[in-house]
Amino acid sequence: MKKRVRRRFWSPLIILLVLVAAALVAFLLFRGKKPEERKVQERQVEETKAEETKPEKLKEGEIRAGEKETSIGKPVTGQEGAPRVAAKPPLRGEPTLPETVKEGKVTEIEDYCSKIEKGVQDFFTYLSRERYVRNLEGDMNSYERFKGVMMKLSSEPPVPAGENMDTLIMTRNIYHFYRLLESEDIRLIREILRNEADSLELNLDIFYKWLMLGDQCPDPEKTRPSLEVLYQYAGFFLNTIGGRAYLYRRPLNVRLLISYYSLLIVHEADKRGKNTYGIDVFPEVTPLAREISLYPDFHFQNEYILQLTQLQNYYLKKR
């Protein structure tokens, strides 16, 4: 009985002594290595640990935990936050004369000019076939009436600033269109906006491109207004009580689109050093982008938001 107790006592003790001896031998061997060998071994251990803790390689389309995907598909961490104006890739190109055309051959520019001019004329050819237009046209077709309206509006553009210093400017701006246009012209414009609401985006895009052709395309009848005149009307809609009141009496899609193109025109004038009234469009960019993003019926919503995001970044860099 005593022998068994002694055996049970010495067995664990012997195992412990063997382990201590093995550890001592390993220590002496490691200590006896040269410094270079120790460094290599330590480096191998560190690399092994790093490989174990290295995150898994993500498959295409996966996003790590703690990251979120923006509307344009790029993961953004929580620290970076969401962009000021969420934007998606544009559906179409820049609504002005493309850079490739500006720098291209003369024939390319001529083709582009002809295409835009034809788009405008086709629109009025279509209008002339509509009954509601024929009832209001009288003896003049819609394209001739359009040219007359453009000449009247260009002859006396509104003052886009200074209403708080001169009440006469405010009064004249409030009644601007009623002073220059005949009642038949105003009624026809209203009927067109009401009856052509479904194609309003495309039509305004064509007219914006036509208006911004400037001196790059021929205008033998001098129908197209200058950038200075366009700038004054754009500032009128963005920066005056009369212009804003006019827009807020129109349907929401008309107000948003006119405001959008007015911003682009003032921005273009600003880039060319022709912002003569010092109109600051930056405060208008984010609210307009938010409203457009909430309007569900725009076909080219992504393009509008992208353009406004570019405007926002442009003016942020200048501040």
Tab-separated table of C-alpha atoms in Angstrom:
chain	number	residue	atom	x	y	z
A	1	MET	CA	0.000	0.000	0.000
A	2	LYS	CA	2.813	2.408	0.882
A	3	LYS	CA	4.662	1.505	-2.335
A	4	ARG	CA	1.593	2.496	-4.390
A	5	VAL	CA	1.340	5.834	-2.620
A	6	ARG	CA	4.994	6.546	-3.256
A	7	ARG	CA	4.582	5.615	-6.907
A	8	ARG	CA	1.655	8.004	-7.311
A	9	PHE	CA	3.677	10.737	-5.634
A	10	TRP	CA	6.834	10.320	-7.719
A	11	SER	CA	5.188	9.868	-11.154
A	12	PRO	CA	3.921	13.466	-11.497
A	13	LEU	CA	7.160	14.773	-10.033
A	14	ILE	CA	9.236	12.928	-12.641
A	15	ILE	CA	7.046	14.282	-15.481
A	16	LEU	CA	7.450	17.815	-14.147
A	17	LEU	CA	11.233	17.451	-13.945
A	18	VAL	CA	11.363	16.182	-17.553
A	19	LEU	CA	9.378	19.206	-18.777
A	20	VAL	CA	11.630	21.635	-16.890
A	21	ALA	CA	14.734	19.972	-18.327
A	22	ALA	CA	13.327	20.160	-21.867
A	23	ALA	CA	12.527	23.842	-21.440
A	24	LEU	CA	16.034	24.517	-20.084
A	25	VAL	CA	17.647	22.765	-23.062
A	26	ALA	CA	15.496	24.741	-25.524
A	27	PHE	CA	16.449	27.985	-23.780
A	28	LEU	CA	20.163	27.198	-23.955
A	29	LEU	CA	19.903	26.232	-27.630
A	30	PHE	CA	18.027	29.412	-28.530
A	31	ARG	CA	20.454	31.522	-26.512
A	32	GLY	CA	23.338	29.947	-28.319
A	33	LYS	CA	22.093	31.018	-31.720
A	34	LYS	CA	23.561	33.986	-33.434
A	35	PRO	CA	21.637	37.247	-33.316
A	36	GLU	CA	20.871	37.009	-37.036
A	37	GLU	CA	19.288	33.574	-36.629
A	38	ARG	CA	17.188	34.802	-33.696
A	39	LYS	CA	15.930	37.735	-35.747
A	40	VAL	CA	14.961	35.441	-38.612
A	41	GLN	CA	13.063	33.157	-36.270
A	42	GLU	CA	11.299	36.063	-34.556
A	43	ARG	CA	10.358	37.492	-37.948
A	44	GLN	CA	8.869	34.141	-39.004
A	45	VAL	CA	6.743	34.046	-35.850
A	46	GLU	CA	5.502	37.596	-36.437
A	47	GLU	CA	4.632	36.810	-40.069
A	48	THR	CA	2.692	33.746	-38.967
A	49	LYS	CA	0.655	35.820	-36.499
A	50	ALA	CA	0.028	38.503	-39.081
A	51	GLU	CA	-1.189	35.906	-41.577
A	52	GLU	CA	-3.620	34.512	-39.012
A	53	THR	CA	-5.073	37.937	-38.179
A	54	LYS	CA	-5.202	39.121	-41.806
A	55	PRO	CA	-8.835	39.734	-42.886
A	56	GLU	CA	-10.358	37.523	-45.498
A	57	LYS	CA	-10.186	38.711	-49.067
A	58	LEU	CA	-13.616	39.933	-50.022
A	59	LYS	CA	-15.387	38.577	-52.994
A	60	GLU	CA	-16.576	40.986	-55.645
A	61	GLY	CA	-19.708	42.816	-54.479
A	62	GLU	CA	-19.173	42.043	-50.732
A	63	ILE	CA	-18.751	44.778	-48.130
A	64	ARG	CA	-16.919	44.436	-44.816
A	65	ALA	CA	-18.772	44.801	-41.553
A	66	GLY	CA	-18.839	48.409	-40.398
A	67	GLU	CA	-18.898	49.733	-43.966
A	68	LYS	CA	-21.872	50.926	-45.953
A	69	GLU	CA	-22.398	51.226	-49.660
A	70	THR	CA	-23.109	54.597	-51.220
A	71	SER	CA	-25.596	55.145	-54.028
A	72	ILE	CA	-22.774	55.006	-56.577
A	73	GLY	CA	-21.553	51.624	-55.312
A	74	LYS	CA	-18.362	52.627	-53.435
A	75	PRO	CA	-18.032	51.487	-49.818
A	76	VAL	CA	-17.766	54.350	-47.358
A	77	THR	CA	-16.782	53.843	-43.726
A	78	GLY	CA	-18.746	55.389	-40.896
A	79	GLN	CA	-16.061	58.022	-40.347
A	80	GLU	CA	-16.303	59.325	-43.899
A	81	GLY	CA	-20.083	59.706	-43.791
A	82	ALA	CA	-22.521	60.100	-46.647
A	83	PRO	CA	-21.906	62.539	-49.511
A	84	ARG	CA	-23.543	65.933	-49.313
A	85	VAL	CA	-25.701	65.173	-52.320
A	86	ALA	CA	-26.259	61.538	-53.193
A	87	ALA	CA	-25.715	61.023	-56.883
A	88	LYS	CA	-25.888	58.242	-59.417
A	89	PRO	CA	-24.131	57.995	-62.760
A	90	PRO	CA	-25.707	60.295	-65.336
A	91	LEU	CA	-28.098	58.943	-67.923
A	92	ARG	CA	-26.894	61.402	-70.546
A	93	GLY	CA	-24.062	63.804	-71.164
A	94	GLU	CA	-23.469	67.418	-70.227
A	95	PRO	CA	-26.413	69.559	-71.474
A	96	THR	CA	-24.104	71.948	-73.340
A	97	LEU	CA	-21.873	71.701	-76.368
A	98	PRO	CA	-19.685	68.633	-75.576
A	99	GLU	CA	-15.941	69.131	-75.157
A	100	THR	CA	-15.277	66.580	-77.908
A	101	VAL	CA	-17.317	68.708	-80.282
A	102	LYS	CA	-15.747	71.975	-79.092
A	103	GLU	CA	-12.274	70.639	-79.812
A	104	GLY	CA	-13.282	68.562	-82.838
A	105	LYS	CA	-13.447	69.231	-86.547
A	106	VAL	CA	-15.608	71.923	-88.107
A	107	THR	CA	-17.883	69.288	-89.626
A	108	GLU	CA	-18.578	67.803	-86.179
A	109	ILE	CA	-19.558	71.209	-84.799
A	110	GLU	CA	-21.771	71.864	-87.803
A	111	ASP	CA	-23.463	68.488	-87.375
A	112	TYR	CA	-24.114	69.202	-83.705
A	113	CYS	CA	-25.533	72.665	-84.481
A	114	SER	CA	-27.787	71.232	-87.191
A	115	LYS	CA	-29.004	68.514	-84.841
A	116	ILE	CA	-29.983	70.998	-82.123
A	117	GLU	CA	-31.621	73.400	-84.584
A	118	LYS	CA	-33.584	70.542	-86.103
A	119	GLY	CA	-34.736	69.423	-82.646
A	120	VAL	CA	-36.161	72.888	-81.935
A	121	GLN	CA	-37.881	73.153	-85.314
A	122	ASP	CA	-39.308	69.630	-85.013
A	123	PHE	CA	-40.863	70.596	-81.694
A	124	PHE	CA	-42.700	73.547	-83.236
A	125	THR	CA	-43.714	71.477	-86.260
A	126	TYR	CA	-45.296	69.043	-83.829
A	127	LEU	CA	-47.018	71.873	-81.941
A	128	SER	CA	-48.531	73.267	-85.127
A	129	ARG	CA	-50.391	69.982	-85.601
A	130	GLU	CA	-51.943	70.082	-82.126
A	131	ARG	CA	-55.529	71.343	-81.954
A	132	TYR	CA	-55.093	73.406	-78.787
A	133	VAL	CA	-52.201	75.258	-80.454
A	134	ARG	CA	-54.056	75.826	-83.728
A	135	ASN	CA	-56.914	77.411	-81.805
A	136	LEU	CA	-54.515	79.943	-80.231
A	137	GLU	CA	-52.083	80.537	-83.077
A	138	GLY	CA	-54.236	82.710	-85.285
A	139	ASP	CA	-52.504	83.664	-88.524
A	140	MET	CA	-48.967	83.019	-87.185
A	141	ASN	CA	-47.471	79.533	-86.858
A	142	SER	CA	-45.941	78.444	-83.562
A	143	TYR	CA	-42.301	78.830	-84.662
A	144	GLU	CA	-42.839	82.389	-85.878
A	145	ARG	CA	-44.625	83.225	-82.641
A	146	PHE	CA	-41.738	81.698	-80.674
A	147	LYS	CA	-39.206	83.890	-82.491
A	148	GLY	CA	-41.347	86.942	-81.764
A	149	VAL	CA	-41.530	86.060	-78.064
A	150	MET	CA	-37.757	85.581	-77.878
A	151	MET	CA	-37.163	88.974	-79.496
A	152	LYS	CA	-39.509	90.702	-77.043
A	153	LEU	CA	-37.946	89.052	-73.992
A	154	SER	CA	-34.408	89.796	-75.178
A	155	SER	CA	-35.194	93.460	-75.799
A	156	GLU	CA	-35.823	94.205	-72.117
A	157	PRO	CA	-34.455	91.599	-69.682
A	158	PRO	CA	-35.332	91.890	-65.980
A	159	VAL	CA	-32.985	93.247	-63.308
A	160	PRO	CA	-31.839	90.212	-61.276
A	161	ALA	CA	-30.804	92.087	-58.121
A	162	GLY	CA	-31.382	95.254	-56.101
A	163	GLU	CA	-35.067	94.828	-55.218
A	164	ASN	CA	-34.429	95.659	-51.562
A	165	MET	CA	-32.899	98.997	-52.571
A	166	ASP	CA	-35.437	100.061	-55.189
A	167	THR	CA	-39.102	99.071	-54.960
A	168	LEU	CA	-39.587	100.040	-58.605
A	169	ILE	CA	-37.309	97.146	-59.617
A	170	MET	CA	-39.459	94.769	-57.572
A	171	THR	CA	-42.681	96.046	-59.145
A	172	ARG	CA	-41.311	95.801	-62.664
A	173	ASN	CA	-40.023	92.289	-62.000
A	174	ILE	CA	-43.390	91.127	-60.652
A	175	TYR	CA	-45.179	92.247	-63.837
A	176	HIS	CA	-42.272	91.568	-66.177
A	177	PHE	CA	-43.916	89.046	-68.510
A	178	TYR	CA	-47.234	90.873	-68.520
A	179	ARG	CA	-45.472	94.062	-69.599
A	180	LEU	CA	-43.575	92.490	-72.494
A	181	LEU	CA	-45.829	89.754	-73.845
A	182	GLU	CA	-49.323	89.813	-75.236
A	183	SER	CA	-52.069	87.921	-73.457
A	184	GLU	CA	-52.241	85.411	-76.345
A	185	ASP	CA	-48.524	84.651	-75.917
A	186	ILE	CA	-48.893	84.043	-72.180
A	187	ARG	CA	-51.936	81.862	-72.684
A	188	LEU	CA	-50.177	79.799	-75.343
A	189	ILE	CA	-47.157	79.260	-73.082
A	190	ARG	CA	-49.431	78.091	-70.259
A	191	GLU	CA	-51.277	75.682	-72.556
A	192	ILE	CA	-48.014	74.234	-73.844
A	193	LEU	CA	-46.731	73.668	-70.307
A	194	ARG	CA	-49.994	71.987	-69.359
A	195	ASN	CA	-50.415	69.784	-72.437
A	196	GLU	CA	-46.762	68.840	-72.949
A	197	ALA	CA	-45.983	67.995	-69.327
A	198	ASP	CA	-44.979	64.413	-70.197
A	199	SER	CA	-42.208	65.556	-72.550
A	200	LEU	CA	-41.198	68.654	-70.571
A	201	GLU	CA	-37.796	67.272	-69.565
A	202	LEU	CA	-36.756	66.458	-73.121
A	203	ASN	CA	-38.068	69.743	-74.503
A	204	LEU	CA	-36.310	71.864	-71.876
A	205	ASP	CA	-33.087	69.943	-72.442
A	206	ILE	CA	-33.246	70.704	-76.182
A	207	PHE	CA	-34.004	74.378	-75.584
A	208	TYR	CA	-31.216	74.704	-73.016
A	209	LYS	CA	-28.715	73.256	-75.491
A	210	TRP	CA	-30.048	75.582	-78.186
A	211	LEU	CA	-29.796	78.633	-75.912
A	212	MET	CA	-26.219	77.779	-74.902
A	213	LEU	CA	-24.919	77.373	-78.463
A	214	GLY	CA	-23.764	81.000	-78.401
A	215	ASP	CA	-21.444	82.039	-81.214
A	216	GLN	CA	-20.376	78.468	-81.925
A	217	CYS	CA	-23.361	77.909	-84.206
A	218	PRO	CA	-24.889	80.202	-86.843
A	219	ASP	CA	-27.928	82.301	-85.936
A	220	PRO	CA	-28.802	84.264	-89.084
A	221	GLU	CA	-32.124	85.557	-87.725
A	222	LYS	CA	-30.561	86.618	-84.391
A	223	THR	CA	-33.247	84.717	-82.500
A	224	ARG	CA	-30.981	83.204	-79.880
A	225	PRO	CA	-30.402	85.515	-76.881
A	226	SER	CA	-26.889	86.285	-75.645
A	227	LEU	CA	-25.402	84.798	-72.489
A	228	GLU	CA	-25.831	88.191	-70.775
A	229	VAL	CA	-29.587	88.116	-71.417
A	230	LEU	CA	-29.849	84.482	-70.305
A	231	TYR	CA	-27.894	85.343	-67.155
A	232	GLN	CA	-30.332	88.141	-66.272
A	233	TYR	CA	-33.345	85.859	-66.682
A	234	ALA	CA	-31.686	83.060	-64.705
A	235	GLY	CA	-30.870	85.505	-61.908
A	236	PHE	CA	-34.443	86.805	-62.110
A	237	PHE	CA	-35.844	83.328	-61.373
A	238	LEU	CA	-33.315	82.556	-58.633
A	239	ASN	CA	-32.732	85.886	-56.937
A	240	THR	CA	-35.831	88.105	-57.160
A	241	ILE	CA	-39.236	88.123	-55.536
A	242	GLY	CA	-40.946	88.565	-58.892
A	243	GLY	CA	-39.129	85.646	-60.511
A	244	ARG	CA	-39.528	83.277	-57.580
A	245	ALA	CA	-43.201	84.192	-57.220
A	246	TYR	CA	-43.702	83.335	-60.879
A	247	LEU	CA	-42.080	79.906	-60.418
A	248	TYR	CA	-44.056	79.080	-57.269
A	249	ARG	CA	-47.289	79.617	-59.201
A	250	ARG	CA	-46.236	76.933	-61.696
A	251	PRO	CA	-46.422	73.126	-61.243
A	252	LEU	CA	-43.655	71.591	-59.132
A	253	ASN	CA	-41.832	69.946	-62.039
A	254	VAL	CA	-41.751	73.254	-63.954
A	255	ARG	CA	-40.388	75.131	-60.947
A	256	LEU	CA	-37.666	72.543	-60.270
A	257	LEU	CA	-36.509	72.317	-63.882
A	258	ILE	CA	-36.476	76.091	-64.481
A	259	SER	CA	-34.530	76.537	-61.229
A	260	TYR	CA	-32.093	73.801	-62.271
A	261	TYR	CA	-31.333	75.306	-65.676
A	262	SER	CA	-31.142	78.792	-64.165
A	263	LEU	CA	-28.416	77.532	-61.823
A	264	LEU	CA	-26.483	76.094	-64.761
A	265	ILE	CA	-26.711	79.385	-66.667
A	266	VAL	CA	-25.544	81.534	-63.738
A	267	HIS	CA	-22.740	79.039	-63.124
A	268	GLU	CA	-21.645	79.296	-66.765
A	269	ALA	CA	-21.655	83.095	-66.551
A	270	ASP	CA	-19.692	82.899	-63.297
A	271	LYS	CA	-17.016	80.693	-64.889
A	272	ARG	CA	-16.638	83.195	-67.731
A	273	GLY	CA	-16.335	86.138	-65.350
A	274	LYS	CA	-19.731	87.534	-66.388
A	275	ASN	CA	-21.578	87.256	-63.069
A	276	THR	CA	-21.997	91.041	-63.113
A	277	TYR	CA	-24.591	91.171	-60.329
A	278	GLY	CA	-22.590	88.877	-58.037
A	279	ILE	CA	-25.380	86.316	-57.688
A	280	ASP	CA	-24.418	83.611	-55.171
A	281	VAL	CA	-26.012	80.338	-56.278
A	282	PHE	CA	-24.267	78.142	-53.703
A	283	PRO	CA	-27.076	78.369	-51.082
A	284	GLU	CA	-29.562	77.211	-53.727
A	285	VAL	CA	-27.718	74.067	-54.806
A	286	THR	CA	-28.315	71.679	-51.895
A	287	PRO	CA	-32.024	72.533	-51.323
A	288	LEU	CA	-32.746	72.119	-55.035
A	289	ALA	CA	-30.867	68.799	-55.186
A	290	ARG	CA	-32.869	67.564	-52.206
A	291	GLU	CA	-36.182	68.523	-53.829
A	292	ILE	CA	-35.234	66.912	-57.128
A	293	SER	CA	-34.167	63.714	-55.362
A	294	LEU	CA	-37.622	63.524	-53.754
A	295	TYR	CA	-39.518	64.109	-57.002
A	296	PRO	CA	-40.262	60.613	-58.363
A	297	ASP	CA	-41.333	61.434	-61.920
A	298	PHE	CA	-38.096	62.827	-63.364
A	299	HIS	CA	-36.607	60.510	-65.986
A	300	PHE	CA	-33.173	62.150	-65.753
A	301	GLN	CA	-33.087	62.621	-61.998
A	302	ASN	CA	-29.605	61.096	-61.721
A	303	GLU	CA	-28.158	63.559	-64.203
A	304	TYR	CA	-29.665	66.565	-62.435
A	305	ILE	CA	-28.269	65.478	-59.075
A	306	LEU	CA	-24.840	64.770	-60.553
A	307	GLN	CA	-24.689	68.226	-62.140
A	308	LEU	CA	-25.733	69.881	-58.878
A	309	THR	CA	-23.125	67.871	-56.971
A	310	GLN	CA	-20.451	69.139	-59.357
A	311	LEU	CA	-21.669	72.708	-58.834
A	312	GLN	CA	-21.545	72.231	-55.077
A	313	ASN	CA	-17.971	70.931	-55.189
A	314	TYR	CA	-16.936	73.781	-57.505
A	315	TYR	CA	-18.154	76.478	-55.123
A	316	LEU	CA	-16.879	74.672	-52.023
A	317	LYS	CA	-13.358	74.794	-53.469
A	318	LYS	CA	-13.683	78.520	-54.082
A	319	ARG	CA	-14.752	79.299	-50.508
